[in-house]
Each structure stands twice: as C-alpha cells, then as structure tokens.
mmCIF file of C-alpha atoms in Angstrom:
data_model
loop_
_atom_site.group_PDB
_atom_site.id
_atom_site.type_symbol
_atom_site.label_atom_id
_atom_site.label_comp_id
_atom_site.label_asym_id
_atom_site.label_seq_id
_atom_site.Cartn_x
_atom_site.Cartn_y
_atom_site.Cartn_z
ATOM 1 C CA GLN A 1 14.321 4.210 8.418
ATOM 2 C CA SER A 2 18.196 5.174 7.951
ATOM 3 C CA ALA A 3 19.806 4.948 4.144
ATOM 4 C CA LEU A 4 22.318 2.323 4.335
ATOM 5 C CA THR A 5 26.086 3.289 4.647
ATOM 6 C CA GLN A 6 28.475 3.037 1.440
ATOM 7 C CA PRO A 7 31.747 4.766 1.000
ATOM 8 C CA PRO A 8 31.234 7.672 -1.471
ATOM 9 C CA SER A 9 34.143 6.486 -3.443
ATOM 10 C CA ALA A 10 36.360 3.298 -4.324
ATOM 11 C CA SER A 11 38.875 2.966 -7.244
ATOM 12 C CA GLY A 12 40.935 0.293 -8.644
ATOM 13 C CA SER A 13 43.145 -0.187 -11.941
ATOM 14 C CA PRO A 14 42.239 -2.402 -15.071
ATOM 15 C CA GLY A 15 42.435 -6.178 -13.878
ATOM 16 C CA GLN A 16 42.425 -5.520 -10.275
ATOM 17 C CA SER A 17 39.606 -6.372 -7.868
ATOM 18 C CA VAL A 18 37.787 -3.880 -5.572
ATOM 19 C CA THR A 19 35.143 -4.356 -2.844
ATOM 20 C CA ILE A 20 32.533 -1.889 -2.073
ATOM 21 C CA SER A 21 30.608 -2.297 1.476
ATOM 22 C CA CYS A 22 27.328 -1.601 2.595
ATOM 23 C CA THR A 23 26.431 -1.421 6.131
ATOM 24 C CA GLY A 24 23.239 -1.247 7.855
ATOM 25 C CA THR A 25 21.670 -2.869 10.927
ATOM 26 C CA SER A 26 19.873 -6.010 12.374
ATOM 27 C CA SER A 27 16.494 -4.588 11.207
ATOM 28 C CA ASP A 28 17.719 -4.424 7.282
ATOM 29 C CA VAL A 29 21.170 -5.763 5.844
ATOM 30 C CA GLY A 30 21.670 -8.111 9.214
ATOM 31 C CA GLY A 31 17.988 -9.323 9.458
ATOM 32 C CA TYR A 32 17.377 -10.457 5.787
ATOM 33 C CA ASN A 33 19.020 -12.204 2.893
ATOM 34 C CA TYR A 34 17.547 -9.485 0.491
ATOM 35 C CA VAL A 35 20.311 -7.347 -0.313
ATOM 36 C CA SER A 36 20.688 -6.182 -4.035
ATOM 37 C CA TRP A 37 23.261 -4.222 -5.958
ATOM 38 C CA TYR A 38 22.720 -1.717 -8.552
ATOM 39 C CA GLN A 39 25.184 0.029 -11.409
ATOM 40 C CA GLN A 40 24.064 3.049 -12.544
ATOM 41 C CA HIS A 41 26.168 5.051 -15.505
ATOM 42 C CA PRO A 42 25.438 8.651 -15.915
ATOM 43 C CA GLY A 43 22.008 9.694 -17.353
ATOM 44 C CA LYS A 44 20.848 6.048 -17.441
ATOM 45 C CA ALA A 45 18.620 3.845 -15.037
ATOM 46 C CA PRO A 46 19.820 1.732 -12.281
ATOM 47 C CA LYS A 47 20.743 -1.900 -13.425
ATOM 48 C CA LEU A 48 20.374 -4.765 -11.185
ATOM 49 C CA ILE A 49 23.709 -6.695 -10.906
ATOM 50 C CA ILE A 50 23.104 -8.780 -7.460
ATOM 51 C CA TYR A 51 20.144 -9.950 -6.035
ATOM 52 C CA GLU A 52 19.252 -11.969 -2.545
ATOM 53 C CA VAL A 53 23.116 -11.251 -1.365
ATOM 54 C CA SER A 54 24.769 -12.995 -3.843
ATOM 55 C CA LYS A 55 22.588 -14.106 -7.054
ATOM 56 C CA ARG A 56 23.233 -12.962 -10.612
ATOM 57 C CA PRO A 57 20.887 -11.981 -12.885
ATOM 58 C CA SER A 58 21.021 -13.800 -16.365
ATOM 59 C CA GLY A 59 23.499 -11.638 -18.626
ATOM 60 C CA VAL A 60 25.724 -10.297 -15.725
ATOM 61 C CA PRO A 61 29.022 -11.247 -15.659
ATOM 62 C CA ASP A 62 30.469 -13.488 -13.021
ATOM 63 C CA ARG A 63 33.170 -10.740 -12.321
ATOM 64 C CA PHE A 64 30.415 -9.151 -10.191
ATOM 65 C CA SER A 65 29.831 -11.173 -6.741
ATOM 66 C CA GLY A 66 27.989 -10.483 -3.642
ATOM 67 C CA SER A 67 28.487 -11.562 0.390
ATOM 68 C CA LYS A 68 27.174 -10.630 3.790
ATOM 69 C CA SER A 69 28.563 -10.856 7.092
ATOM 70 C CA GLY A 70 26.411 -9.482 9.853
ATOM 71 C CA ASN A 71 25.115 -6.133 9.020
ATOM 72 C CA THR A 72 27.413 -5.493 6.390
ATOM 73 C CA ALA A 73 26.978 -6.696 2.570
ATOM 74 C CA SER A 74 29.580 -6.287 -0.030
ATOM 75 C CA LEU A 75 29.850 -6.305 -3.641
ATOM 76 C CA THR A 76 33.190 -7.359 -5.380
ATOM 77 C CA VAL A 77 33.970 -6.446 -8.962
ATOM 78 C CA SER A 78 36.923 -8.551 -10.209
ATOM 79 C CA GLY A 79 39.240 -8.187 -13.497
ATOM 80 C CA LEU A 80 37.904 -4.430 -13.453
ATOM 81 C CA GLN A 81 37.101 -3.235 -16.830
ATOM 82 C CA ALA A 82 36.915 0.263 -17.906
ATOM 83 C CA GLU A 83 33.287 0.164 -18.500
ATOM 84 C CA ASP A 84 32.601 -0.829 -14.838
ATOM 85 C CA GLU A 85 33.056 2.689 -14.048
ATOM 86 C CA ALA A 86 29.874 3.854 -12.677
ATOM 87 C CA ASP A 87 27.848 4.719 -9.512
ATOM 88 C CA TYR A 88 27.099 1.411 -7.470
ATOM 89 C CA TYR A 89 24.017 1.232 -4.625
ATOM 90 C CA CYS A 90 23.081 -1.386 -2.375
ATOM 91 C CA ASN A 91 19.372 -1.709 -1.374
ATOM 92 C CA SER A 92 17.932 -4.120 1.778
ATOM 93 C CA TYR A 93 14.626 -4.974 2.654
ATOM 94 C CA ALA A 94 13.859 -3.422 6.067
ATOM 95 C CA GLY A 95 10.932 -5.273 7.586
ATOM 96 C CA SER A 96 7.417 -3.983 7.545
ATOM 97 C CA ASN A 97 7.041 -4.049 3.850
ATOM 98 C CA THR A 98 9.779 -1.310 3.136
ATOM 99 C CA VAL A 99 13.095 -0.989 1.510
ATOM 100 C CA VAL A 100 15.884 1.098 1.827
ATOM 101 C CA PHE A 101 18.948 2.085 -0.492
ATOM 102 C CA GLY A 102 22.415 2.921 0.552
ATOM 103 C CA GLY A 103 24.051 6.227 -0.449
ATOM 104 C CA GLY A 104 26.155 5.104 -3.515
ATOM 105 C CA THR A 105 29.497 4.548 -4.350
ATOM 106 C CA LYS A 106 31.449 6.085 -7.363
ATOM 107 C CA LEU A 107 33.552 3.514 -8.703
ATOM 108 C CA THR A 108 36.574 4.775 -10.988
ATOM 109 C CA VAL A 109 38.556 2.539 -13.020
ATOM 110 C CA LEU A 110 42.360 4.225 -12.910
ATOM 111 C CA GLN B 1 10.617 -8.600 -21.935
ATOM 112 C CA VAL B 2 9.164 -6.240 -19.716
ATOM 113 C CA GLN B 3 9.294 -2.402 -20.258
ATOM 114 C CA LEU B 4 8.350 0.488 -18.275
ATOM 115 C CA GLN B 5 7.786 3.810 -19.273
ATOM 116 C CA GLU B 6 6.995 6.770 -17.034
ATOM 117 C CA SER B 7 4.677 9.681 -18.028
ATOM 118 C CA GLY B 8 3.466 12.867 -16.520
ATOM 119 C CA PRO B 9 4.135 16.710 -16.184
ATOM 120 C CA GLY B 10 7.692 17.901 -15.825
ATOM 121 C CA LEU B 11 7.017 20.766 -13.952
ATOM 122 C CA VAL B 12 5.030 21.309 -11.085
ATOM 123 C CA LYS B 13 4.129 24.169 -8.736
ATOM 124 C CA PRO B 14 5.098 24.193 -5.054
ATOM 125 C CA SER B 15 2.430 22.922 -2.834
ATOM 126 C CA GLU B 16 0.549 21.164 -5.825
ATOM 127 C CA THR B 17 0.276 17.666 -6.534
ATOM 128 C CA LEU B 18 2.862 15.560 -8.438
ATOM 129 C CA SER B 19 1.097 12.857 -10.513
ATOM 130 C CA LEU B 20 3.013 10.355 -12.268
ATOM 131 C CA THR B 21 1.829 7.022 -14.693
ATOM 132 C CA CYS B 22 3.924 4.030 -15.350
ATOM 133 C CA THR B 23 3.012 1.977 -18.105
ATOM 134 C CA VAL B 24 4.054 -1.577 -18.267
ATOM 135 C CA SER B 25 4.370 -3.509 -21.532
ATOM 136 C CA GLY B 26 5.786 -6.935 -22.618
ATOM 137 C CA GLY B 27 4.164 -8.692 -19.493
ATOM 138 C CA SER B 28 1.125 -8.684 -17.246
ATOM 139 C CA ILE B 29 0.885 -6.284 -14.187
ATOM 140 C CA GLY B 30 -0.529 -8.918 -12.435
ATOM 141 C CA ASN B 31 0.863 -10.909 -9.522
ATOM 142 C CA SER B 32 4.022 -8.620 -9.071
ATOM 143 C CA TYR B 33 5.242 -5.538 -6.958
ATOM 144 C CA TRP B 34 5.491 -2.300 -8.757
ATOM 145 C CA SER B 35 7.579 0.699 -6.939
ATOM 146 C CA TRP B 36 8.697 4.303 -7.199
ATOM 147 C CA ILE B 37 11.974 5.543 -6.792
ATOM 148 C CA ARG B 38 13.444 8.768 -7.227
ATOM 149 C CA GLN B 39 16.946 10.280 -7.296
ATOM 150 C CA PRO B 40 17.506 14.061 -7.105
ATOM 151 C CA ALA B 41 20.484 15.451 -9.467
ATOM 152 C CA GLY B 42 23.752 14.319 -8.175
ATOM 153 C CA LYS B 43 22.458 12.251 -5.249
ATOM 154 C CA GLY B 44 21.280 8.525 -4.421
ATOM 155 C CA LEU B 45 18.540 6.400 -4.876
ATOM 156 C CA GLU B 46 15.270 7.077 -2.411
ATOM 157 C CA TRP B 47 12.531 4.428 -2.471
ATOM 158 C CA ILE B 48 9.231 6.087 -2.316
ATOM 159 C CA GLY B 49 6.864 2.929 -2.037
ATOM 160 C CA ARG B 50 5.106 0.174 -3.898
ATOM 161 C CA VAL B 51 1.811 -1.200 -4.899
ATOM 162 C CA TYR B 52 0.746 -4.744 -5.477
ATOM 163 C CA SER B 53 -1.435 -5.781 -8.336
ATOM 164 C CA SER B 54 -4.407 -6.211 -6.054
ATOM 165 C CA GLY B 55 -3.988 -2.558 -5.142
ATOM 166 C CA SER B 56 -2.454 -2.799 -1.594
ATOM 167 C CA SER B 57 0.600 -0.483 -1.214
ATOM 168 C CA ASN B 58 3.398 0.382 1.402
ATOM 169 C CA TYR B 59 5.164 3.438 1.512
ATOM 170 C CA ASN B 60 8.352 5.119 2.781
ATOM 171 C CA PRO B 61 7.661 6.214 6.191
ATOM 172 C CA SER B 62 9.479 9.635 5.599
ATOM 173 C CA LEU B 63 6.726 10.337 2.571
ATOM 174 C CA LYS B 64 3.856 8.195 3.722
ATOM 175 C CA SER B 65 1.703 11.411 4.792
ATOM 176 C CA ARG B 66 2.205 12.638 1.084
ATOM 177 C CA VAL B 67 1.861 9.487 -0.987
ATOM 178 C CA THR B 68 -0.711 7.658 -2.505
ATOM 179 C CA MET B 69 0.022 4.710 -5.429
ATOM 180 C CA SER B 70 -2.587 3.086 -7.571
ATOM 181 C CA VAL B 71 -2.760 0.292 -9.927
ATOM 182 C CA ASP B 72 -5.061 0.120 -13.130
ATOM 183 C CA THR B 73 -4.845 -3.599 -14.370
ATOM 184 C CA SER B 74 -7.222 -3.128 -17.421
ATOM 185 C CA ASN B 75 -4.586 -0.672 -18.968
ATOM 186 C CA ASN B 76 -1.357 -2.405 -17.403
ATOM 187 C CA GLN B 77 -0.704 1.010 -15.630
ATOM 188 C CA PHE B 78 0.121 2.225 -11.859
ATOM 189 C CA SER B 79 0.364 5.680 -10.671
ATOM 190 C CA LEU B 80 2.204 7.720 -8.068
ATOM 191 C CA LYS B 81 0.548 11.100 -6.224
ATOM 192 C CA LEU B 82 2.765 13.020 -4.074
ATOM 193 C CA THR B 83 1.146 16.158 -2.487
ATOM 194 C CA SER B 84 2.052 19.319 -1.296
ATOM 195 C CA VAL B 85 5.476 19.248 -3.064
ATOM 196 C CA THR B 86 8.289 21.690 -2.477
ATOM 197 C CA ALA B 87 11.483 22.221 -4.290
ATOM 198 C CA ALA B 88 12.948 18.899 -2.284
ATOM 199 C CA ASP B 89 10.743 16.900 -4.390
ATOM 200 C CA THR B 90 12.553 17.957 -7.640
ATOM 201 C CA ALA B 91 14.114 14.679 -8.894
ATOM 202 C CA VAL B 92 14.349 11.964 -11.546
ATOM 203 C CA TYR B 93 11.624 9.441 -11.100
ATOM 204 C CA TYR B 94 11.749 5.964 -11.876
ATOM 205 C CA CYS B 95 9.086 3.187 -12.066
ATOM 206 C CA ALA B 96 10.278 -0.189 -11.287
ATOM 207 C CA LYS B 97 9.305 -3.924 -10.923
ATOM 208 C CA ALA B 98 10.425 -5.791 -7.904
ATOM 209 C CA LEU B 99 11.652 -9.653 -7.939
ATOM 210 C CA ALA B 100 9.635 -10.291 -4.671
ATOM 211 C CA ARG B 101 7.724 -8.987 -2.019
ATOM 212 C CA GLN B 102 11.385 -8.182 -0.278
ATOM 213 C CA GLY B 103 12.435 -6.028 -3.071
ATOM 214 C CA GLY B 104 15.368 -6.185 -5.771
ATOM 215 C CA PHE B 105 14.612 -4.509 -8.692
ATOM 216 C CA ASP B 106 14.845 -6.210 -11.865
ATOM 217 C CA TYR B 107 13.088 -3.599 -14.444
ATOM 218 C CA TRP B 108 13.462 -0.014 -14.248
ATOM 219 C CA GLY B 109 11.822 2.383 -16.741
ATOM 220 C CA GLN B 110 14.157 5.039 -18.156
ATOM 221 C CA GLY B 111 13.009 7.653 -15.521
ATOM 222 C CA THR B 112 11.610 11.003 -15.946
ATOM 223 C CA LEU B 113 12.563 14.429 -14.490
ATOM 224 C CA VAL B 114 9.947 16.546 -12.245
ATOM 225 C CA THR B 115 10.948 19.811 -11.168
ATOM 226 C CA VAL B 116 9.049 21.729 -8.218
ATOM 227 C CA SER B 117 8.932 25.259 -9.238
ATOM 228 C CA SER B 118 6.790 28.346 -9.622
#
C-alpha cells in the first residue's frame, strides 16, 4: 500500500483557479469512487471538503470541486481567497478494508 | 454535533506501548467506523487503522503487527495500542469518524502529540 502522489506545492493569485492532482493506481483511486479531500491549516485538524470524488459536505463553499479520471483525482479551488492557503490531502479507499492518503500539497495564495 | 477528544500520555519510552483513547460526544459510537490517523511533524497523514462499533478492526498493513484497536460502547470510547514504539512513531495522533466503510473522515479530534523518547 503506497501513498497517493500529490504535487508538493501549488499556487495561484486571488480570484484565480488552481487544481491539485492526486494520482494512485487501479487498486485505489481508479478502482473506487471513494476519494476524499481535506484542508488543513497550520496547527489544526484536517477538515473534510470533498467526499466520494465530488460531493461537498454541508457548509463547504462551492468554490471547491472534485473530479476523477482514471487513476487520478483532482481538487479544483476556484476564486482563490487568502483563507484557502493551507495544506490539502487526498484520501482513497484502497480495498481490503483499508484507506490510503496522499502526501499532501501546500497551496500558496500569492 | 459529534465531537472527538483524544487522551493519553504525551511521552512514551522506546520499546514500550503507546496507548490512546478517543472519547466521542454529541452522538453514539454505534453503527460507525472509527479511525486513528497520525501525522509526524512537517509530514503527511498516515492512516493507522479503524474499528467498527461491533469491535471488528482493520489496520494499515505496514503497522498491522504492532497495532490493536478496541471499542468501549458503554463509555462511547475507542482506543489505540501501538507496541514496540521507536522515535519514528513520534507524531500527532488524531481520532476520526468515517462517513462510510470506504472512508471519508467527517469528524476529527483536535489531535494529541505523542513523543517517543527516553
């Protein structure tokens, strides 16, 4: 069970859109529609922002959206705001009752 | 609103057993999956394993030989034991509730730092 692959960093200016990728295999991301995304600010617990590839929990702005193609899932943040600056992690069901996380992406709002 | 709170020693000696408890409030521990997730300083998240309210459990294959999880429904708590710890087990440990069997963690504890050192 290997960690999912995310770019270490991403950036964008306020108002722009940025997309973060999460690449796995056919045994995890590609095999199930159970990819979730989390936002983590420094010193805080992660917060669920996307689940089951593209669903948003109540209270999460629709600026956050998720998608998947093959073995790669993506998180898009539209209309970037200063408060979006945080670490983002993807997570996928990996079969055999296990889950796996990505290595995380640090999003910088320029 | 479900709330989770981790508790346990913040310092554990090498080769000893790390023991943590997560107390669930604002909801029942029944009929849900409960996980432990850890994060070394400056690094990413690692899923340790989960326990169902019935007591059945599943673990990360890389940690399986050292991990035991259990649930105490009468006190709305679940627990983690990690044996033979080393400095590599130093991390912030989170407990979390899963949306479903396949994951997606919708409620998290605040996290507790456990340091392995003599």
